[in-house]
Short mmCIF file of C-alpha atoms and ligand atoms in Angstrom, two decimals:
data_model
loop_
_atom_site.label_atom_id
_atom_site.label_comp_id
_atom_site.label_asym_id
_atom_site.label_seq_id
_atom_site.Cartn_x
_atom_site.Cartn_y
_atom_site.Cartn_z
CA MET A 1 -31.48 -7.32 18.04
CA ILE A 2 -30.08 -8.33 14.70
CA ALA A 3 -32.56 -6.11 12.90
CA ASP A 4 -31.44 -3.14 15.02
CA VAL A 5 -27.82 -3.78 14.18
CA ASN A 6 -28.67 -4.03 10.50
CA ALA A 7 -30.62 -0.78 10.59
CA GLU A 8 -27.71 0.93 12.31
CA MET A 9 -25.27 -0.43 9.73
CA ALA A 10 -27.48 0.70 6.87
CA GLY A 11 -27.70 4.12 8.53
CA GLN A 12 -23.93 4.37 8.69
CA ARG A 13 -23.58 3.37 5.07
CA ASN A 14 -26.07 6.07 4.07
CA ALA A 15 -24.19 8.61 6.17
CA ALA A 16 -20.99 7.57 4.40
CA LYS A 17 -22.60 8.01 0.98
CA GLU A 18 -23.87 11.46 1.94
CA MET A 19 -20.43 12.43 3.17
CA VAL A 20 -18.81 11.32 -0.09
CA ALA A 21 -21.40 13.26 -2.08
CA ARG A 22 -20.41 16.39 -0.14
CA LEU A 23 -16.74 15.64 -0.73
CA ARG A 24 -17.32 15.40 -4.43
CA GLN A 25 -19.04 18.77 -4.43
CA GLY A 26 -15.79 20.22 -3.14
CA ASP A 27 -17.00 20.83 0.42
CA VAL A 28 -13.71 21.52 2.22
CA ARG A 29 -15.20 21.32 5.70
CA ALA A 30 -16.58 17.88 4.90
CA LEU A 31 -13.11 16.92 3.66
CA ALA A 32 -11.51 18.02 6.94
CA ARG A 33 -14.07 16.06 8.91
CA ALA A 34 -13.75 12.96 6.72
CA VAL A 35 -9.96 12.99 7.01
CA SER A 36 -10.17 13.24 10.80
CA MET A 37 -12.68 10.42 10.89
CA VAL A 38 -10.47 7.96 9.04
CA GLU A 39 -7.35 9.11 10.85
CA ASP A 40 -8.99 8.53 14.24
CA ARG A 41 -10.64 5.34 13.00
CA ALA A 42 -13.86 6.83 14.31
CA GLU A 43 -17.17 5.01 14.14
CA GLY A 44 -18.31 4.86 10.53
CA ALA A 45 -14.76 5.33 9.21
CA GLU A 46 -14.74 1.93 7.50
CA ASP A 47 -17.99 2.64 5.67
CA LEU A 48 -16.70 6.05 4.68
CA LEU A 49 -13.48 4.55 3.30
CA ALA A 50 -15.41 1.91 1.38
CA ALA A 51 -17.62 4.61 -0.13
CA CYS A 52 -14.55 6.69 -0.99
CA ARG A 53 -12.80 3.76 -2.65
CA GLU A 54 -15.78 3.10 -4.88
CA HIS A 55 -14.55 6.11 -6.83
CA GLY A 56 -11.22 4.43 -7.50
CA ARG A 57 -7.80 5.98 -7.68
CA ARG A 58 -7.64 9.05 -9.86
CA ALA A 59 -5.25 11.52 -8.26
CA GLN A 60 -1.58 11.34 -9.00
CA ARG A 61 0.19 10.49 -5.74
CA VAL A 62 3.67 11.87 -5.34
CA GLY A 63 5.83 10.94 -2.34
CA VAL A 64 8.54 13.32 -1.19
CA THR A 65 11.00 11.92 1.29
CA GLY A 66 14.53 12.47 2.59
CA SER A 67 16.46 13.43 5.70
CA ALA A 68 15.31 16.22 7.99
CA GLY A 69 16.82 19.51 6.91
CA ALA A 70 16.85 18.64 3.22
CA GLY A 71 14.33 21.39 2.54
CA LYS A 72 11.45 19.11 1.68
CA SER A 73 8.71 21.36 3.01
CA THR A 74 9.97 24.29 0.96
CA LEU A 75 10.19 22.04 -2.06
CA VAL A 76 6.66 20.76 -1.47
CA ASP A 77 5.45 24.37 -1.26
CA GLN A 78 6.99 25.01 -4.66
CA MET A 79 5.51 21.85 -6.12
CA VAL A 80 2.07 22.84 -4.82
CA ARG A 81 2.39 26.32 -6.34
CA TRP A 82 3.39 24.78 -9.66
CA LEU A 83 0.39 22.43 -9.60
CA ARG A 84 -1.94 25.30 -8.71
CA ARG A 85 -0.62 27.35 -11.61
CA GLU A 86 -1.50 24.36 -13.80
CA GLY A 87 -5.03 24.66 -12.45
CA ARG A 88 -4.93 21.46 -10.43
CA THR A 89 -6.31 20.94 -6.94
CA VAL A 90 -3.90 19.47 -4.43
CA GLY A 91 -3.92 17.48 -1.22
CA VAL A 92 -0.83 17.40 0.97
CA VAL A 93 -0.29 14.69 3.58
CA ALA A 94 2.68 15.54 5.78
CA VAL A 95 3.78 12.53 7.80
CA ASP A 96 6.14 12.75 10.75
CA PRO A 97 6.64 9.28 12.20
CA SER A 98 8.81 10.62 15.01
CA SER A 99 6.24 13.06 16.31
CA PRO A 100 3.62 12.22 18.93
CA PHE A 101 1.33 14.98 17.70
CA THR A 102 -1.23 14.75 15.01
CA GLY A 103 -3.96 16.72 13.34
CA GLY A 104 -1.92 19.66 12.20
CA ALA A 105 0.04 20.24 15.40
CA LEU A 106 3.45 19.69 13.90
CA LEU A 107 5.67 21.11 11.23
CA GLY A 108 5.97 24.71 12.39
CA ASP A 109 7.24 25.67 8.97
CA ARG A 110 3.75 25.00 7.67
CA ILE A 111 3.14 28.59 8.67
CA ARG A 112 5.00 29.39 5.48
CA MET A 113 2.10 27.78 3.72
CA GLN A 114 -0.26 30.40 5.09
CA GLU A 115 -0.85 31.82 1.64
CA ILE A 116 -1.52 28.33 0.38
CA ALA A 117 -3.69 27.58 3.39
CA GLU A 118 -6.12 30.28 2.31
CA ASP A 119 -6.48 28.62 -1.09
CA VAL A 120 -9.35 26.10 -1.04
CA GLY A 121 -7.58 24.33 -3.90
CA VAL A 122 -4.96 23.11 -1.43
CA PHE A 123 -5.79 20.89 1.51
CA VAL A 124 -2.97 20.17 3.97
CA ARG A 125 -3.08 17.55 6.68
CA SER A 126 -0.22 16.72 9.02
CA MET A 127 -0.16 13.41 10.81
CA ALA A 128 2.07 11.42 13.13
CA SER A 129 2.53 7.72 13.57
CA ARG A 130 2.01 7.57 17.31
CA GLY A 131 -1.49 8.85 16.84
CA ALA A 132 -2.20 6.52 13.96
CA LEU A 133 -3.94 3.26 14.80
CA GLY A 134 -2.80 0.40 12.63
CA GLY A 135 0.36 2.15 11.49
CA VAL A 136 1.22 5.37 9.82
CA ALA A 137 1.36 3.89 6.31
CA ARG A 138 -2.20 2.65 6.59
CA ALA A 139 -3.44 5.94 8.04
CA ALA A 140 -1.68 7.89 5.29
CA ARG A 141 -3.18 5.63 2.63
CA ASP A 142 -6.66 6.11 4.09
CA VAL A 143 -6.25 9.89 4.13
CA CYS A 144 -5.05 9.76 0.51
CA ASP A 145 -8.11 7.73 -0.48
CA VAL A 146 -10.40 10.34 1.10
CA MET A 147 -8.60 13.18 -0.68
CA ASP A 148 -8.83 11.19 -3.89
CA ALA A 149 -12.59 10.76 -3.49
CA ALA A 150 -12.82 14.50 -2.81
CA GLY A 151 -11.55 15.01 -6.34
CA ARG A 152 -8.05 16.30 -5.59
CA ASP A 153 -6.07 16.10 -8.83
CA ALA A 154 -2.73 15.55 -7.13
CA ILE A 155 -1.73 14.33 -3.68
CA VAL A 156 1.71 15.04 -2.29
CA ILE A 157 2.80 12.78 0.55
CA GLU A 158 5.66 14.35 2.46
CA THR A 159 7.57 12.33 5.05
CA VAL A 160 10.04 13.78 7.49
CA GLY A 161 12.75 11.21 8.07
CA VAL A 162 14.40 8.26 6.34
CA GLY A 163 13.38 5.28 8.48
CA GLN A 164 11.34 2.17 7.76
CA ASP A 165 8.06 4.06 8.15
CA GLU A 166 9.11 6.45 5.43
CA VAL A 167 9.89 3.57 3.11
CA GLU A 168 6.42 2.16 3.78
CA VAL A 169 4.77 5.52 3.22
CA SER A 170 6.73 6.13 0.03
CA ARG A 171 5.24 2.91 -1.36
CA LEU A 172 1.82 4.56 -1.28
CA ALA A 173 2.91 6.97 -3.96
CA ASP A 174 2.84 6.45 -7.71
CA VAL A 175 6.04 8.45 -7.95
CA THR A 176 8.56 8.78 -5.13
CA VAL A 177 10.98 11.70 -4.97
CA LEU A 178 14.02 11.33 -2.71
CA VAL A 179 15.50 14.66 -1.65
CA LEU A 180 19.22 14.88 -0.89
CA THR A 181 21.47 17.87 -0.23
CA PRO A 182 25.16 18.69 -0.64
CA GLY A 183 27.23 18.09 2.48
CA MET A 184 24.75 15.74 4.06
CA GLY A 185 27.52 14.93 6.52
CA ASP A 186 27.81 11.44 5.24
CA ASP A 187 27.33 10.22 1.74
CA VAL A 188 24.74 8.65 -0.46
CA GLN A 189 25.88 5.13 0.47
CA SER A 190 24.79 5.64 4.07
CA LEU A 191 21.15 6.03 3.10
CA LYS A 192 18.77 3.21 3.76
CA ALA A 193 18.89 0.80 0.86
CA GLY A 194 15.10 0.48 0.80
CA LEU A 195 14.71 4.20 0.38
CA MET A 196 17.22 4.35 -2.46
CA GLU A 197 15.36 1.57 -4.23
CA ALA A 198 12.02 3.26 -3.69
CA ALA A 199 13.21 6.46 -5.37
CA ASP A 200 11.82 7.19 -8.83
CA ILE A 201 13.45 10.59 -8.96
CA PHE A 202 16.45 11.95 -7.07
CA VAL A 203 16.48 15.62 -6.17
CA VAL A 204 19.64 17.37 -5.08
CA ASN A 205 18.17 20.37 -3.29
CA LYS A 206 20.16 23.42 -2.15
CA SER A 207 22.13 22.79 -5.30
CA ASP A 208 23.51 26.34 -5.21
CA ARG A 209 25.74 25.10 -2.41
CA GLU A 210 29.18 23.64 -2.80
CA GLY A 211 29.29 19.90 -3.33
CA ALA A 212 26.04 19.58 -5.31
CA ASP A 213 27.76 18.07 -8.33
CA GLN A 214 29.52 15.59 -6.07
CA VAL A 215 26.17 14.33 -4.72
CA VAL A 216 24.89 14.02 -8.29
CA ALA A 217 28.01 12.05 -9.21
CA GLU A 218 27.56 9.75 -6.20
CA ILE A 219 23.99 8.97 -7.16
CA VAL A 220 24.94 8.27 -10.76
CA ALA A 221 27.81 6.04 -9.60
CA MET A 222 25.47 4.14 -7.31
CA GLN A 223 23.01 3.65 -10.16
CA GLY A 224 25.88 2.32 -12.25
CA LEU A 225 26.65 -0.26 -9.55
CA ALA A 226 23.03 -1.35 -9.48
CA GLY A 227 23.34 -2.17 -13.18
CA GLU A 228 21.10 -1.41 -16.09
CA GLY A 229 17.57 -2.06 -14.93
CA GLU A 230 14.62 -2.34 -17.21
CA GLY A 231 12.34 0.59 -17.85
CA TRP A 232 12.54 3.75 -15.77
CA VAL A 233 15.98 5.00 -14.79
CA PRO A 234 15.56 7.52 -11.92
CA PRO A 235 16.75 10.91 -13.14
CA VAL A 236 18.69 13.30 -10.90
CA VAL A 237 17.25 16.82 -10.75
CA LYS A 238 19.02 19.78 -9.15
CA THR A 239 16.80 22.29 -7.33
CA VAL A 240 16.98 25.36 -5.13
CA ALA A 241 13.62 25.16 -3.37
CA THR A 242 13.89 28.63 -1.81
CA THR A 243 13.93 30.24 -5.27
CA GLY A 244 12.00 27.60 -7.19
CA GLU A 245 14.94 26.84 -9.44
CA GLY A 246 14.72 23.39 -11.00
CA VAL A 247 11.10 22.87 -9.89
CA PRO A 248 9.68 22.87 -13.45
CA GLU A 249 12.24 20.19 -14.40
CA LEU A 250 11.27 18.17 -11.34
CA MET A 251 7.57 18.42 -12.14
CA GLU A 252 8.23 17.37 -15.71
CA ALA A 253 10.11 14.29 -14.49
CA ILE A 254 7.22 13.48 -12.14
CA GLU A 255 4.75 13.75 -15.02
CA ARG A 256 6.80 11.43 -17.21
CA CYS A 257 7.26 8.86 -14.46
CA GLY A 258 3.60 9.14 -13.47
CA GLU A 259 2.46 8.36 -16.98
CA LEU A 260 4.52 5.19 -16.94
CA ARG A 261 3.24 4.23 -13.51
CA ARG A 262 -0.39 4.90 -14.30
CA GLY A 263 -0.54 1.81 -16.45
CA ARG A 264 0.85 -0.20 -13.56
CA ASN A 265 -1.72 1.15 -11.13
CA VAL A 266 -4.65 0.25 -13.32
CA ALA A 267 -3.32 -3.29 -13.22
CA ASP A 268 -2.82 -2.84 -9.48
CA SER A 269 -6.51 -2.59 -8.80
CA ASP A 270 -7.35 -5.27 -11.34
CA TRP A 271 -6.20 -8.09 -9.12
CA MET A 272 -9.25 -7.69 -6.92
CA ARG A 273 -11.62 -8.32 -9.76
CA GLY A 274 -12.77 -11.89 -10.19
CA LEU A 275 -11.81 -12.67 -6.60
CA ARG A 276 -13.19 -16.02 -5.52
CA LEU A 277 -12.78 -18.80 -3.03
CA ASP A 278 -10.38 -21.31 -4.54
CA HIS A 279 -10.21 -23.97 -1.88
CA LEU A 280 -10.41 -24.82 1.80
CA GLY A 281 -7.44 -26.71 3.22
CA ILE A 282 -8.34 -29.10 6.04
CA ALA A 283 -5.67 -30.77 8.12
CA VAL A 284 -6.56 -34.43 8.78
CA ARG A 285 -4.70 -37.31 10.37
CA SER A 286 -5.78 -39.63 7.59
CA ILE A 287 -7.36 -38.93 4.22
CA THR A 288 -8.89 -42.40 4.20
CA GLY A 289 -10.55 -41.68 7.54
CA ALA A 290 -11.85 -38.26 6.61
CA ARG A 291 -13.02 -38.61 3.03
CA GLY A 292 -16.00 -40.84 3.86
CA PHE A 293 -18.13 -38.03 5.22
CA TYR A 294 -17.52 -35.79 2.22
CA GLU A 295 -18.30 -38.66 -0.13
CA MET A 296 -21.58 -39.12 1.72
CA LEU A 297 -22.30 -35.46 0.88
CA GLY A 298 -21.90 -36.43 -2.74
CA MET A 299 -18.42 -35.10 -3.23
CA ALA A 300 -15.68 -37.17 -4.79
CA VAL A 301 -11.90 -37.23 -4.62
CA THR A 302 -10.89 -36.35 -8.17
CA HIS A 303 -7.20 -36.04 -7.59
CA GLU A 304 -4.62 -37.07 -5.04
CA GLU A 305 -0.99 -36.05 -4.94
CA THR A 306 2.00 -35.82 -2.66
CA VAL A 307 3.69 -32.45 -2.40
CA LYS A 308 7.23 -33.53 -1.57
CA GLN A 309 8.72 -30.25 -0.39
CA GLU A 310 5.86 -29.76 2.05
CA GLN A 311 5.72 -33.39 3.16
CA VAL A 312 1.99 -33.55 2.66
CA ARG A 313 -0.49 -35.74 0.83
CA VAL A 314 -3.39 -33.81 -0.72
CA ALA A 315 -6.80 -35.14 -1.74
CA MET A 316 -8.93 -32.74 -3.78
CA LEU A 317 -12.72 -32.75 -3.70
CA PRO A 318 -14.32 -30.23 -6.09
CA MET A 319 -17.35 -28.33 -4.85
CA GLY A 320 -18.82 -25.99 -7.44
CA GLU A 321 -16.22 -23.45 -8.47
CA SER A 322 -14.03 -24.23 -5.51
CA ARG A 323 -12.84 -27.37 -3.77
CA MET A 324 -11.88 -28.89 -0.46
CA GLU A 325 -8.37 -30.14 0.08
CA LEU A 326 -7.75 -32.78 2.71
CA LEU A 327 -4.18 -32.46 3.90
CA GLU A 328 -2.50 -35.45 5.51
CA PRO A 329 1.06 -35.03 6.86
CA MET A 330 3.78 -37.35 5.58
CA ALA A 331 5.98 -36.47 8.56
CA GLU A 332 5.40 -35.21 12.08
CA ASP A 333 7.88 -32.45 11.52
CA SER A 334 6.04 -30.93 8.54
CA VAL A 335 3.79 -27.87 8.46
CA ILE A 336 0.61 -29.95 8.65
CA GLY A 337 2.18 -32.41 11.12
CA ARG A 338 3.03 -29.58 13.49
CA PHE A 339 -0.41 -28.02 13.02
CA LEU A 340 -2.09 -31.31 13.97
CA ALA A 341 0.11 -31.69 17.05
CA LYS A 342 -0.73 -28.19 18.19
CA ARG A 343 -4.33 -27.65 17.16
CA GLY A 344 -5.68 -31.03 16.15
CA GLU A 345 -7.65 -31.72 13.00
CA GLY A 346 -9.50 -28.83 11.39
CA LEU A 347 -9.46 -25.90 9.01
CA HIS A 348 -5.84 -25.15 8.19
CA HIS A 349 -6.23 -22.40 5.58
CA ILE A 350 -8.56 -20.85 3.07
CA ALA A 351 -7.35 -19.98 -0.41
CA VAL A 352 -8.63 -17.10 -2.51
CA LYS A 353 -7.90 -16.76 -6.20
CA VAL A 354 -6.90 -13.42 -7.71
CA VAL A 355 -6.20 -12.35 -11.28
CA ASP A 356 -2.77 -10.93 -10.59
CA VAL A 357 -1.00 -12.55 -7.66
CA ASP A 358 2.06 -10.28 -7.96
CA ALA A 359 -0.04 -7.13 -7.78
CA ALA A 360 -1.94 -8.59 -4.83
CA PHE A 361 1.31 -9.36 -3.03
CA ALA A 362 2.70 -5.88 -3.65
CA ARG A 363 -0.50 -4.13 -2.66
CA LEU A 364 -1.05 -6.11 0.55
CA LYS A 365 2.57 -5.73 1.55
CA SER A 366 2.59 -1.99 1.00
CA SER A 367 -0.63 -1.71 2.97
CA GLY A 368 1.03 -3.19 6.03
CA VAL A 369 -0.72 -6.57 5.91
CA ARG A 370 1.41 -9.18 7.68
CA LEU A 371 2.51 -11.83 5.21
CA VAL A 372 3.92 -15.25 6.00
CA SER A 373 5.61 -15.55 2.61
CA GLU A 374 8.60 -13.41 1.78
CA LYS A 375 7.77 -13.57 -1.89
CA VAL A 376 5.34 -15.18 -4.30
CA GLY A 377 6.23 -18.87 -4.43
CA VAL A 378 5.68 -21.53 -7.06
CA GLY A 379 3.78 -24.64 -6.00
CA ALA A 380 2.84 -27.96 -7.50
CA GLY A 381 1.61 -27.66 -11.07
CA GLY A 382 3.34 -24.29 -11.40
CA HIS A 383 0.60 -22.34 -9.61
CA ARG A 384 1.84 -19.21 -7.85
CA TYR A 385 0.84 -18.34 -4.31
CA PHE A 386 1.66 -16.61 -1.04
CA PHE A 387 0.32 -16.76 2.51
CA VAL A 388 -1.17 -14.02 4.70
CA HIS A 389 -0.59 -14.32 8.44
CA PRO A 390 -3.70 -15.04 10.56
CA ALA A 391 -2.86 -11.92 12.62
CA SER A 392 -3.99 -9.82 9.66
CA SER A 393 -6.98 -11.86 8.55
CA GLY A 394 -9.12 -12.46 11.62
CA GLY A 395 -7.36 -15.62 12.71
CA VAL A 396 -7.24 -17.85 9.66
CA LEU A 397 -4.26 -18.54 7.45
CA VAL A 398 -5.10 -17.19 3.98
CA GLU A 399 -3.47 -18.47 0.84
CA VAL A 400 -3.63 -16.13 -2.16
CA VAL A 401 -3.25 -17.95 -5.47
CA GLY A 402 -2.91 -16.61 -8.98
CA GLU A 403 -4.97 -17.60 -12.00
CO1 CO B 1 -3.85 -24.55 -0.30
#
């Protein structure tokens, strides 16, 4: 039985490798099939994604977001044309979280892209959240990774609204463009704070209309309130997407921002390197009672300490590169005390060590992984850590610690 399963798994991995080889040859039909596979989470999709990700992130990913009616699709058309004139291949992921349809059934104005659609250098895929298992942000990321492996030079991720899903999707991009228009009905302040913060570049589209300068002034005023940040200050670019006015300036701003971000993204993938098991945390009623067995195995308690803020006593027993931690509660109403009351003694958490805990936190969060910690915390001895919820990890609390 096991041998059969292994053979099947090996078969799927080979199929995935073959598929990626076709993608890299520029086979557009293979690209369409691969994108559908990962979007539908079809059998073999995980192997395919793993094979795609072996090629790393190369394409520049640009997110375009903003309210419906801001002219985003027209703007994206212009951006795509600009990129094509530069000789770059493009992937477009159009995400509509409010739509129940998927697989190209939405965004009627895509018909405008007919001319583009006949260009094999442009691959467009529309998707909707209700069809996306595991969330639209994850599905969009997977589709981007496939397009990336297929050698697309640039990927434009267009979202339709301004809700939480759009904020999540915009985090997938290296550079996020927020599109506003004059006379939006209400003003800049009414926009979701998260979306304003996610913006690397503000576009005031339909800037030939009355009130464009007022929107620009509102954005600049809002940036003033936020104070002088470090590094990149999001520029405001005026465009008229229907004529292409301002598009070269927008693309130039994207290039400049992308160059800055590229450094960050290299570091982003670095955190996975050198990943190792740091320790296993075991909840016990009494360290004295539990340590005997481990000492019989030849392990020794090298260090004991009380972590005051967590009301726990910790005994550390090194084991090769990693260690076991016996955790004894100092109070019933502590994390470990409550765990013991509910589940009894046993494995409480596993801890993995990463090179860059901040990058790990940001990447997992943007990928929709459920985190217990709201931010990276500082523990005893100054080590930095955060916790991943068991719901995302197959049922065990995972602690991620930095070097
Ligand atoms: Co721990």
